[in-house]
Amino acid sequence: MPESNVTNILVVGIGGQGVMTATEILAEAAIALGHDVKKTEVAGMAQRGGVVSSHLRFGPKVLSPQIMPGTADLLVAFEAAEGLRWCHYLKPGGLVLLNTAHIVPPVVDIGLYEYPADPIAEIRAKGYRVHAFDAMKIALELGDVRLGNTVMLGAMADHLPFPAEVLLEAIVKRFRARKPQMVELNQRAFEAGRAAEKAAAHQKAEAIA
Amino acid sequence: MPAPSPTISENRLFLSGNEAVARAVWESGCKVAAAYPGTPSTEMLEVISTYPEIYSEWSVNEKVSLEVAIGAAFAGSRAFCAMKHVGMNVASDALMTLTLTGVIGGLVIAIADDVGLSSSQNEQDSRFWGRFAHVPVFEPSDSQEAYEMTKLAFDFSEKHQVPVILRMTTRINHVKGLVVVGERVAHPNTGGFQKNPARWVMTPAGAGKRIPLMFERDQALRAAAEASPLNVVDGGRDRRVGFVASGPAWMHVKESFPDAPVLKLGFSCPVPVEKIRAFAKTVDNLVVVEEVEPLVETELKAAGIHCHGKDILPKQGELAPNVLKPAIAKLLGEPAPENLAKPAPVFPRPPTMCVACPHLGVYYTLSQIKNITISGDIGCYTLGAGHPWNALDTTISMGASMGIALGLDKGRGEADKDKRILAVIGDSTFLHMGMQGLLDIVYNRGNVTVLLLDNRAVGMTGGQPDPGSGRDIHGEPAPRVDFAKLVEALGVKKERIHVVDPYQLPVLFKTIREEIKIPEVSVIITNQPCVLIDDYKKQKPYEVIDEKCTGCGNCVEVGCPAIHVVRREKVVKPSGKEVELQFVRIETSVCTGCGLCVQPCAPDAIVPADPSKPIRLVKH
């Protein structure tokens, strides 16, 4: 199996953030382009505030549904510490698109564990690239925290092996069928995410310079 | 209910393994389908319930669901039931006799093994039920195969008049892939139930005559497995290692060793020993890759076929490429593949109870009571074993909290002389297997206080209805069981039965304190719905007045995920004791206004949020 033909995208976050829905939309875009696609996640108990990781693999032919550590082309983290938890799934030097939101679990609140002081710095120290932005704030500014996953999809748009328009079309198609009144707002969230990612990438470049 | 998967084209769908099975059940002309929800099997019945041609139900437990399917198959119709691995332990009593009677209408039993323990109390290998019950086992490895094998299983079941087990695992149930589907073909009933007591009434005399027929059938099944196109050799330039694999393990082998020959077992029980023996002769090393137990491996070794298996592979968890590759490299004496990157040490994020969950107040209260032993059960409320409540002392299996509590009472040693024994159980779990245990406590005069947490749903699996919900699988009105009357009918004294609002902490506390002192069985029923189902009414959120918060941390002990500690401060009390103060905020965007945290807040720092202020996100 020519492994190099398979694109591996790992989307991670917390139950309730829309990780699975975002991955599903991404899968629909890949299907629309004629790829073989497999998608898997561990749900069940994870929906109660636990970790959600959604694996998406597409290409001419996909066998195993799981991404192996060290082979992901892109990591999309809906929460900062989750970006750190999963970054070893990336290829060496790979890119994390990261929502800077800190969602603190009860075990940290009651003082049993510490939330990492600077998860982004830790990810970078491991040799991965990070483009970070506040997706939750962007979603709230657009009026609904639930737009967060569309913001994250927008951020991914320019890092996929297909044009951004294909992904946007998959979003529009989904909302047109289920909640037509939400189409326009999601289009805006998508573009806002795309712009935020560009700004984050630019900011990082400046920091290096 | 999950959102339906998208239609790619009319006959090409993007389906999870569960959705693919449901589609195939429908296409096969199945008439009756039953299940009790359980991750990762739940979606099979959820999707089947959307097909009007099939009678579908949530049964109270897996044994009943299998009995319903058996009745339909006896009546000549095609029938289906689905369960998770631990569900078959419950259903097995019916299965072990069903294997003697066999069926008329095709009967397919889908069992979802939670390999890797995504949400189960154990990891078990359901292929053993096939061997134990002398029934065939089909093992798909992805959605397309799950779809195709379900259809084949109905035909096979009818041809051999035997139920067929479809063994799936989490990585089939919850993996989505592209599936080419067909159309429904109506399957005519064979002419109704035919009286035949010698076959359908399994008295000792009747069953004794059926056992030789079962062994005869075994011969036919073995021949079918040897000849089945579901068992096929694939690939193979590199003959150093030949693999025998089934289910998702087959995918992982193909992914890891694209050039190796692989004998794929789609029809794995009875094991096609001769086919494997012939395959073994064509390779240098034979490796059996099976998730979880070495079932095929043991059978091959008994037949004198040399092979590797669990001597080089783990007996627990998934056999993904990152597990397989190093094991095979070692077998071949090759250097281990490059060290896979190691995960960063990040705090654990265990599942928690939901914001405003009606169980929060119960566990907060229990955590405040000393000198009690609490036997727990299976469901969301098992999370009460975690932080901050630490309020469960045992969890074994569904309904077991009842019998274990009685055992803790009757078996208490001198050290536990004054301990109070509590049992906690949910509504669905109580109806599933708890009622008999409570009856046993009553009958044997146990000294147990039972907390029956009625949240009107099977919460853990996503809020499916049960006989306590007042709704059926389609959301239609259904008779709602009256728990107070039910436990009274089981023999609990009327004055020992209390129905309490779990959001009223002082009442809850007082009721529990009083009942544990009385040396006989009492039942305290809590009566607020799960926050995830439609019956839950959201109220206005609360916020914390920073200036008033004294950092006492009482609200943190409630365990609501909407409450966050934003600052800690160590102070020395006049008594000389050092305490850590925890200053909090409430995530108003998710707070539902249940008011639980308000009650233990001594300085009245928690008040209704000012709606004119923007939502403030709590962040470190």
PDB file of N, CA, C and O in Angstrom, chain B residues 122-185:
ATOM      1  N   ASN B 122     -14.884  -4.220  31.581  1.00  0.00           N
ATOM      2  CA  ASN B 122     -13.884  -5.243  31.283  1.00  0.00           C
ATOM      3  C   ASN B 122     -13.695  -5.330  29.771  1.00  0.00           C
ATOM      4  O   ASN B 122     -14.377  -4.647  29.012  1.00  0.00           O
ATOM      5  N   GLU B 123     -12.734  -6.153  29.356  1.00  0.00           N
ATOM      6  CA  GLU B 123     -12.482  -6.386  27.923  1.00  0.00           C
ATOM      7  C   GLU B 123     -12.687  -7.877  27.739  1.00  0.00           C
ATOM      8  O   GLU B 123     -12.022  -8.671  28.405  1.00  0.00           O
ATOM      9  N   GLN B 124     -13.622  -8.292  26.929  1.00  0.00           N
ATOM     10  CA  GLN B 124     -13.813  -9.736  26.755  1.00  0.00           C
ATOM     11  C   GLN B 124     -14.003 -10.080  25.287  1.00  0.00           C
ATOM     12  O   GLN B 124     -14.365  -9.233  24.483  1.00  0.00           O
ATOM     13  N   ASP B 125     -13.740 -11.344  24.967  1.00  0.00           N
ATOM     14  CA  ASP B 125     -13.695 -11.790  23.577  1.00  0.00           C
ATOM     15  C   ASP B 125     -14.939 -12.621  23.267  1.00  0.00           C
ATOM     16  O   ASP B 125     -15.036 -13.776  23.676  1.00  0.00           O
ATOM     17  N   SER B 126     -15.862 -12.032  22.549  1.00  0.00           N
ATOM     18  CA  SER B 126     -17.156 -12.683  22.325  1.00  0.00           C
ATOM     19  C   SER B 126     -17.093 -13.849  21.347  1.00  0.00           C
ATOM     20  O   SER B 126     -18.079 -14.567  21.193  1.00  0.00           O
ATOM     21  N   ARG B 127     -15.952 -14.039  20.700  1.00  0.00           N
ATOM     22  CA  ARG B 127     -15.848 -15.196  19.806  1.00  0.00           C
ATOM     23  C   ARG B 127     -16.033 -16.491  20.592  1.00  0.00           C
ATOM     24  O   ARG B 127     -16.458 -17.507  20.043  1.00  0.00           O
ATOM     25  N   PHE B 128     -15.707 -16.442  21.898  1.00  0.00           N
ATOM     26  CA  PHE B 128     -15.866 -17.651  22.715  1.00  0.00           C
ATOM     27  C   PHE B 128     -17.323 -18.106  22.789  1.00  0.00           C
ATOM     28  O   PHE B 128     -17.585 -19.283  22.956  1.00  0.00           O
ATOM     29  N   TRP B 129     -18.250 -17.144  22.696  1.00  0.00           N
ATOM     30  CA  TRP B 129     -19.662 -17.545  22.742  1.00  0.00           C
ATOM     31  C   TRP B 129     -19.993 -18.420  21.546  1.00  0.00           C
ATOM     32  O   TRP B 129     -20.838 -19.316  21.645  1.00  0.00           O
ATOM     33  N   GLY B 130     -19.367 -18.147  20.411  1.00  0.00           N
ATOM     34  CA  GLY B 130     -19.597 -18.972  19.229  1.00  0.00           C
ATOM     35  C   GLY B 130     -19.164 -20.400  19.479  1.00  0.00           C
ATOM     36  O   GLY B 130     -19.882 -21.361  19.195  1.00  0.00           O
ATOM     37  N   ARG B 131     -17.984 -20.529  20.068  1.00  0.00           N
ATOM     38  CA  ARG B 131     -17.459 -21.856  20.333  1.00  0.00           C
ATOM     39  C   ARG B 131     -18.250 -22.545  21.444  1.00  0.00           C
ATOM     40  O   ARG B 131     -18.579 -23.728  21.355  1.00  0.00           O
ATOM     41  N   PHE B 132     -18.573 -21.781  22.485  1.00  0.00           N
ATOM     42  CA  PHE B 132     -19.305 -22.301  23.647  1.00  0.00           C
ATOM     43  C   PHE B 132     -20.704 -22.791  23.224  1.00  0.00           C
ATOM     44  O   PHE B 132     -21.145 -23.861  23.616  1.00  0.00           O
ATOM     45  N   ALA B 133     -21.356 -21.983  22.379  1.00  0.00           N
ATOM     46  CA  ALA B 133     -22.737 -22.289  21.998  1.00  0.00           C
ATOM     47  C   ALA B 133     -22.825 -23.076  20.693  1.00  0.00           C
ATOM     48  O   ALA B 133     -23.923 -23.354  20.223  1.00  0.00           O
ATOM     49  N   HIS B 134     -21.683 -23.393  20.088  1.00  0.00           N
ATOM     50  CA  HIS B 134     -21.681 -24.119  18.808  1.00  0.00           C
ATOM     51  C   HIS B 134     -22.471 -23.364  17.740  1.00  0.00           C
ATOM     52  O   HIS B 134     -23.299 -23.935  17.049  1.00  0.00           O
ATOM     53  N   VAL B 135     -22.225 -22.093  17.641  1.00  0.00           N
ATOM     54  CA  VAL B 135     -22.860 -21.306  16.573  1.00  0.00           C
ATOM     55  C   VAL B 135     -21.769 -20.574  15.786  1.00  0.00           C
ATOM     56  O   VAL B 135     -20.699 -20.274  16.323  1.00  0.00           O
ATOM     57  N   PRO B 136     -22.025 -20.323  14.502  1.00  0.00           N
ATOM     58  CA  PRO B 136     -21.002 -19.676  13.679  1.00  0.00           C
ATOM     59  C   PRO B 136     -20.775 -18.208  14.055  1.00  0.00           C
ATOM     60  O   PRO B 136     -21.691 -17.532  14.515  1.00  0.00           O
ATOM     61  N   VAL B 137     -19.536 -17.769  13.836  1.00  0.00           N
ATOM     62  CA  VAL B 137     -19.170 -16.367  14.101  1.00  0.00           C
ATOM     63  C   VAL B 137     -18.625 -15.755  12.811  1.00  0.00           C
ATOM     64  O   VAL B 137     -17.713 -16.320  12.193  1.00  0.00           O
ATOM     65  N   PHE B 138     -19.197 -14.632  12.413  1.00  0.00           N
ATOM     66  CA  PHE B 138     -18.675 -13.855  11.280  1.00  0.00           C
ATOM     67  C   PHE B 138     -17.976 -12.618  11.850  1.00  0.00           C
ATOM     68  O   PHE B 138     -18.487 -11.995  12.783  1.00  0.00           O
ATOM     69  N   GLU B 139     -16.844 -12.268  11.257  1.00  0.00           N
ATOM     70  CA  GLU B 139     -16.081 -11.114  11.764  1.00  0.00           C
ATOM     71  C   GLU B 139     -15.756 -10.117  10.666  1.00  0.00           C
ATOM     72  O   GLU B 139     -14.784 -10.290   9.938  1.00  0.00           O
ATOM     73  N   PRO B 140     -16.535  -9.049  10.548  1.00  0.00           N
ATOM     74  CA  PRO B 140     -16.198  -8.014   9.563  1.00  0.00           C
ATOM     75  C   PRO B 140     -15.007  -7.181  10.034  1.00  0.00           C
ATOM     76  O   PRO B 140     -14.687  -7.173  11.222  1.00  0.00           O
ATOM     77  N   SER B 141     -14.368  -6.506   9.072  1.00  0.00           N
ATOM     78  CA  SER B 141     -13.254  -5.653   9.465  1.00  0.00           C
ATOM     79  C   SER B 141     -13.474  -4.182   9.130  1.00  0.00           C
ATOM     80  O   SER B 141     -12.671  -3.343   9.497  1.00  0.00           O
ATOM     81  N   ASP B 142     -14.531  -3.859   8.430  1.00  0.00           N
ATOM     82  CA  ASP B 142     -14.880  -2.443   8.228  1.00  0.00           C
ATOM     83  C   ASP B 142     -16.365  -2.335   7.878  1.00  0.00           C
ATOM     84  O   ASP B 142     -17.091  -3.334   7.893  1.00  0.00           O
ATOM     85  N   SER B 143     -16.817  -1.129   7.588  1.00  0.00           N
ATOM     86  CA  SER B 143     -18.247  -0.890   7.370  1.00  0.00           C
ATOM     87  C   SER B 143     -18.790  -1.697   6.191  1.00  0.00           C
ATOM     88  O   SER B 143     -19.874  -2.276   6.276  1.00  0.00           O
ATOM     89  N   GLN B 144     -18.055  -1.720   5.090  1.00  0.00           N
ATOM     90  CA  GLN B 144     -18.535  -2.447   3.909  1.00  0.00           C
ATOM     91  C   GLN B 144     -18.719  -3.929   4.237  1.00  0.00           C
ATOM     92  O   GLN B 144     -19.732  -4.542   3.892  1.00  0.00           O
ATOM     93  N   GLU B 145     -17.743  -4.496   4.932  1.00  0.00           N
ATOM     94  CA  GLU B 145     -17.853  -5.909   5.292  1.00  0.00           C
ATOM     95  C   GLU B 145     -18.962  -6.137   6.322  1.00  0.00           C
ATOM     96  O   GLU B 145     -19.632  -7.172   6.297  1.00  0.00           O
ATOM     97  N   ALA B 146     -19.121  -5.188   7.241  1.00  0.00           N
ATOM     98  CA  ALA B 146     -20.186  -5.323   8.244  1.00  0.00           C
ATOM     99  C   ALA B 146     -21.530  -5.403   7.528  1.00  0.00           C
ATOM    100  O   ALA B 146     -22.394  -6.215   7.864  1.00  0.00           O
ATOM    101  N   TYR B 147     -21.673  -4.559   6.501  1.00  0.00           N
ATOM    102  CA  TYR B 147     -22.899  -4.555   5.697  1.00  0.00           C
ATOM    103  C   TYR B 147     -23.079  -5.899   4.979  1.00  0.00           C
ATOM    104  O   TYR B 147     -24.127  -6.545   5.081  1.00  0.00           O
ATOM    105  N   GLU B 148     -22.039  -6.336   4.285  1.00  0.00           N
ATOM    106  CA  GLU B 148     -22.159  -7.556   3.480  1.00  0.00           C
ATOM    107  C   GLU B 148     -22.336  -8.803   4.350  1.00  0.00           C
ATOM    108  O   GLU B 148     -23.145  -9.680   4.047  1.00  0.00           O
ATOM    109  N   MET B 149     -21.563  -8.863   5.440  1.00  0.00           N
ATOM    110  CA  MET B 149     -21.640 -10.061   6.287  1.00  0.00           C
ATOM    111  C   MET B 149     -22.979 -10.167   7.018  1.00  0.00           C
ATOM    112  O   MET B 149     -23.436 -11.269   7.304  1.00  0.00           O
ATOM    113  N   THR B 150     -23.586  -9.039   7.313  1.00  0.00           N
ATOM    114  CA  THR B 150     -24.906  -9.082   7.960  1.00  0.00           C
ATOM    115  C   THR B 150     -25.904  -9.754   7.023  1.00  0.00           C
ATOM    116  O   THR B 150     -26.700 -10.603   7.433  1.00  0.00           O
ATOM    117  N   LYS B 151     -25.844  -9.378   5.742  1.00  0.00           N
ATOM    118  CA  LYS B 151     -26.773  -9.971   4.772  1.00  0.00           C
ATOM    119  C   LYS B 151     -26.490 -11.469   4.601  1.00  0.00           C
ATOM    120  O   LYS B 151     -27.407 -12.290   4.590  1.00  0.00           O
ATOM    121  N   LEU B 152     -25.197 -11.811   4.493  1.00  0.00           N
ATOM    122  CA  LEU B 152     -24.835 -13.223   4.379  1.00  0.00           C
ATOM    123  C   LEU B 152     -25.270 -14.005   5.615  1.00  0.00           C
ATOM    124  O   LEU B 152     -25.703 -15.155   5.522  1.00  0.00           O
ATOM    125  N   ALA B 153     -25.158 -13.349   6.779  1.00  0.00           N
ATOM    126  CA  ALA B 153     -25.487 -14.028   8.038  1.00  0.00           C
ATOM    127  C   ALA B 153     -26.964 -14.426   8.086  1.00  0.00           C
ATOM    128  O   ALA B 153     -27.302 -15.502   8.567  1.00  0.00           O
ATOM    129  N   PHE B 154     -27.833 -13.551   7.578  1.00  0.00           N
ATOM    130  CA  PHE B 154     -29.267 -13.913   7.562  1.00  0.00           C
ATOM    131  C   PHE B 154     -29.489 -15.152   6.685  1.00  0.00           C
ATOM    132  O   PHE B 154     -30.206 -16.084   7.067  1.00  0.00           O
ATOM    133  N   ASP B 155     -28.868 -15.156   5.505  1.00  0.00           N
ATOM    134  CA  ASP B 155     -29.036 -16.303   4.595  1.00  0.00           C
ATOM    135  C   ASP B 155     -28.474 -17.572   5.215  1.00  0.00           C
ATOM    136  O   ASP B 155     -29.095 -18.636   5.171  1.00  0.00           O
ATOM    137  N   PHE B 156     -27.273 -17.428   5.803  1.00  0.00           N
ATOM    138  CA  PHE B 156     -26.607 -18.584   6.409  1.00  0.00           C
ATOM    139  C   PHE B 156     -27.444 -19.130   7.566  1.00  0.00           C
ATOM    140  O   PHE B 156     -27.589 -20.341   7.746  1.00  0.00           O
ATOM    141  N   SER B 157     -27.983 -18.209   8.361  1.00  0.00           N
ATOM    142  CA  SER B 157     -28.796 -18.584   9.517  1.00  0.00           C
ATOM    143  C   SER B 157     -29.988 -19.436   9.072  1.00  0.00           C
ATOM    144  O   SER B 157     -30.303 -20.458   9.688  1.00  0.00           O
ATOM    145  N   GLU B 158     -30.625 -19.012   8.006  1.00  0.00           N
ATOM    146  CA  GLU B 158     -31.792 -19.768   7.535  1.00  0.00           C
ATOM    147  C   GLU B 158     -31.397 -21.100   6.925  1.00  0.00           C
ATOM    148  O   GLU B 158     -32.047 -22.127   7.146  1.00  0.00           O
ATOM    149  N   LYS B 159     -30.314 -21.098   6.179  1.00  0.00           N
ATOM    150  CA  LYS B 159     -29.873 -22.327   5.521  1.00  0.00           C
ATOM    151  C   LYS B 159     -29.560 -23.411   6.556  1.00  0.00           C
ATOM    152  O   LYS B 159     -29.944 -24.566   6.400  1.00  0.00           O
ATOM    153  N   HIS B 160     -28.862 -23.028   7.630  1.00  0.00           N
ATOM    154  CA  HIS B 160     -28.450 -24.015   8.634  1.00  0.00           C
ATOM    155  C   HIS B 160     -29.328 -23.996   9.877  1.00  0.00           C
ATOM    156  O   HIS B 160     -29.042 -24.711  10.840  1.00  0.00           O
ATOM    157  N   GLN B 161     -30.371 -23.158   9.852  1.00  0.00           N
ATOM    158  CA  GLN B 161     -31.309 -23.034  10.983  1.00  0.00           C
ATOM    159  C   GLN B 161     -30.579 -22.783  12.305  1.00  0.00           C
ATOM    160  O   GLN B 161     -30.897 -23.359  13.348  1.00  0.00           O
ATOM    161  N   VAL B 162     -29.581 -21.927  12.244  1.00  0.00           N
ATOM    162  CA  VAL B 162     -28.746 -21.654  13.418  1.00  0.00           C
ATOM    163  C   VAL B 162     -28.589 -20.133  13.565  1.00  0.00           C
ATOM    164  O   VAL B 162     -28.512 -19.426  12.558  1.00  0.00           O
ATOM    165  N   PRO B 163     -28.611 -19.601  14.786  1.00  0.00           N
ATOM    166  CA  PRO B 163     -28.325 -18.167  14.911  1.00  0.00           C
ATOM    167  C   PRO B 163     -26.873 -17.892  14.527  1.00  0.00           C
ATOM    168  O   PRO B 163     -26.021 -18.758  14.714  1.00  0.00           O
ATOM    169  N   VAL B 164     -26.601 -16.710  13.991  1.00  0.00           N
ATOM    170  CA  VAL B 164     -25.235 -16.350  13.618  1.00  0.00           C
ATOM    171  C   VAL B 164     -24.798 -15.156  14.461  1.00  0.00           C
ATOM    172  O   VAL B 164     -25.542 -14.178  14.607  1.00  0.00           O
ATOM    173  N   ILE B 165     -23.598 -15.263  15.029  1.00  0.00           N
ATOM    174  CA  ILE B 165     -23.030 -14.147  15.788  1.00  0.00           C
ATOM    175  C   ILE B 165     -22.171 -13.304  14.849  1.00  0.00           C
ATOM    176  O   ILE B 165     -21.304 -13.829  14.142  1.00  0.00           O
ATOM    177  N   LEU B 166     -22.449 -12.017  14.844  1.00  0.00           N
ATOM    178  CA  LEU B 166     -21.621 -11.069  14.098  1.00  0.00           C
ATOM    179  C   LEU B 166     -20.745 -10.386  15.141  1.00  0.00           C
ATOM    180  O   LEU B 166     -21.233  -9.589  15.941  1.00  0.00           O
ATOM    181  N   ARG B 167     -19.453 -10.746  15.164  1.00  0.00           N
ATOM    182  CA  ARG B 167     -18.579 -10.160  16.170  1.00  0.00           C
ATOM    183  C   ARG B 167     -17.936  -8.888  15.623  1.00  0.00           C
ATOM    184  O   ARG B 167     -17.218  -8.912  14.633  1.00  0.00           O
ATOM    185  N   MET B 168     -18.233  -7.797  16.310  1.00  0.00           N
ATOM    186  CA  MET B 168     -17.659  -6.512  15.910  1.00  0.00           C
ATOM    187  C   MET B 168     -16.830  -5.992  17.074  1.00  0.00           C
ATOM    188  O   MET B 168     -16.951  -6.477  18.191  1.00  0.00           O
ATOM    189  N   THR B 169     -15.999  -4.997  16.799  1.00  0.00           N
ATOM    190  CA  THR B 169     -15.276  -4.341  17.888  1.00  0.00           C
ATOM    191  C   THR B 169     -15.431  -2.830  17.696  1.00  0.00           C
ATOM    192  O   THR B 169     -15.904  -2.373  16.656  1.00  0.00           O
ATOM    193  N   THR B 170     -14.999  -2.075  18.700  1.00  0.00           N
ATOM    194  CA  THR B 170     -15.145  -0.615  18.659  1.00  0.00           C
ATOM    195  C   THR B 170     -14.665  -0.035  17.331  1.00  0.00           C
ATOM    196  O   THR B 170     -15.273   0.871  16.793  1.00  0.00           O
ATOM    197  N   ARG B 171     -13.553  -0.587  16.810  1.00  0.00           N
ATOM    198  CA  ARG B 171     -12.987  -0.057  15.566  1.00  0.00           C
ATOM    199  C   ARG B 171     -13.747  -0.489  14.320  1.00  0.00           C
ATOM    200  O   ARG B 171     -13.287  -0.257  13.204  1.00  0.00           O
ATOM    201  N   ILE B 172     -14.872  -1.141  14.483  1.00  0.00           N
ATOM    202  CA  ILE B 172     -15.794  -1.320  13.355  1.00  0.00           C
ATOM    203  C   ILE B 172     -17.054  -0.522  13.670  1.00  0.00           C
ATOM    204  O   ILE B 172     -17.523   0.256  12.859  1.00  0.00           O
ATOM    205  N   ASN B 173     -17.552  -0.700  14.869  1.00  0.00           N
ATOM    206  CA  ASN B 173     -18.772  -0.015  15.278  1.00  0.00           C
ATOM    207  C   ASN B 173     -18.664   1.492  15.056  1.00  0.00           C
ATOM    208  O   ASN B 173     -19.580   2.117  14.553  1.00  0.00           O
ATOM    209  N   HIS B 174     -17.520   2.063  15.468  1.00  0.00           N
ATOM    210  CA  HIS B 174     -17.369   3.516  15.458  1.00  0.00           C
ATOM    211  C   HIS B 174     -16.372   4.015  14.418  1.00  0.00           C
ATOM    212  O   HIS B 174     -15.786   5.074  14.596  1.00  0.00           O
ATOM    213  N   VAL B 175     -16.144   3.239  13.367  1.00  0.00           N
ATOM    214  CA  VAL B 175     -15.340   3.735  12.250  1.00  0.00           C
ATOM    215  C   VAL B 175     -16.285   3.978  11.089  1.00  0.00           C
ATOM    216  O   VAL B 175     -17.140   3.145  10.796  1.00  0.00           O
ATOM    217  N   LYS B 176     -16.113   5.117  10.430  1.00  0.00           N
ATOM    218  CA  LYS B 176     -16.914   5.388   9.250  1.00  0.00           C
ATOM    219  C   LYS B 176     -16.114   5.133   7.998  1.00  0.00           C
ATOM    220  O   LYS B 176     -14.938   5.504   7.912  1.00  0.00           O
ATOM    221  N   GLY B 177     -16.741   4.496   7.050  1.00  0.00           N
ATOM    222  CA  GLY B 177     -16.112   4.263   5.760  1.00  0.00           C
ATOM    223  C   GLY B 177     -17.178   4.279   4.678  1.00  0.00           C
ATOM    224  O   GLY B 177     -18.377   4.360   4.968  1.00  0.00           O
ATOM    225  N   LEU B 178     -16.734   4.207   3.436  1.00  0.00           N
ATOM    226  CA  LEU B 178     -17.680   4.240   2.320  1.00  0.00           C
ATOM    227  C   LEU B 178     -18.276   2.851   2.127  1.00  0.00           C
ATOM    228  O   LEU B 178     -17.567   1.854   2.152  1.00  0.00           O
ATOM    229  N   VAL B 179     -19.580   2.814   1.915  1.00  0.00           N
ATOM    230  CA  VAL B 179     -20.275   1.536   1.751  1.00  0.00           C
ATOM    231  C   VAL B 179     -21.169   1.606   0.518  1.00  0.00           C
ATOM    232  O   VAL B 179     -21.947   2.552   0.367  1.00  0.00           O
ATOM    233  N   VAL B 180     -21.013   0.601  -0.346  1.00  0.00           N
ATOM    234  CA  VAL B 180     -21.919   0.481  -1.483  1.00  0.00           C
ATOM    235  C   VAL B 180     -23.090  -0.380  -1.030  1.00  0.00           C
ATOM    236  O   VAL B 180     -22.892  -1.505  -0.562  1.00  0.00           O
ATOM    237  N   VAL B 181     -24.292   0.165  -1.089  1.00  0.00           N
ATOM    238  CA  VAL B 181     -25.467  -0.536  -0.550  1.00  0.00           C
ATOM    239  C   VAL B 181     -26.431  -0.917  -1.666  1.00  0.00           C
ATOM    240  O   VAL B 181     -26.269  -0.504  -2.825  1.00  0.00           O
ATOM    241  N   GLY B 182     -27.425  -1.704  -1.288  1.00  0.00           N
ATOM    242  CA  GLY B 182     -28.448  -2.118  -2.245  1.00  0.00           C
ATOM    243  C   GLY B 182     -29.830  -1.689  -1.787  1.00  0.00           C
ATOM    244  O   GLY B 182     -29.962  -0.683  -1.087  1.00  0.00           O
ATOM    245  N   GLU B 183     -30.820  -2.460  -2.125  1.00  0.00           N
ATOM    246  CA  GLU B 183     -32.202  -2.115  -1.787  1.00  0.00           C
ATOM    247  C   GLU B 183     -32.808  -3.172  -0.874  1.00  0.00           C
ATOM    248  O   GLU B 183     -32.338  -4.296  -0.824  1.00  0.00           O
ATOM    249  N   ARG B 184     -33.871  -2.793  -0.194  1.00  0.00           N
ATOM    250  CA  ARG B 184     -34.546  -3.752   0.677  1.00  0.00           C
ATOM    251  C   ARG B 184     -35.264  -4.790  -0.174  1.00  0.00           C
ATOM    252  O   ARG B 184     -35.906  -4.457  -1.172  1.00  0.00           O
ATOM    253  N   VAL B 185     -35.132  -6.043   0.248  1.00  0.00           N
ATOM    254  CA  VAL B 185     -35.886  -7.124  -0.374  1.00  0.00           C
ATOM    255  C   VAL B 185     -36.777  -7.697   0.720  1.00  0.00           C
ATOM    256  O   VAL B 185     -36.279  -8.154   1.750  1.00  0.00           O
TER     257      VAL B 185
END
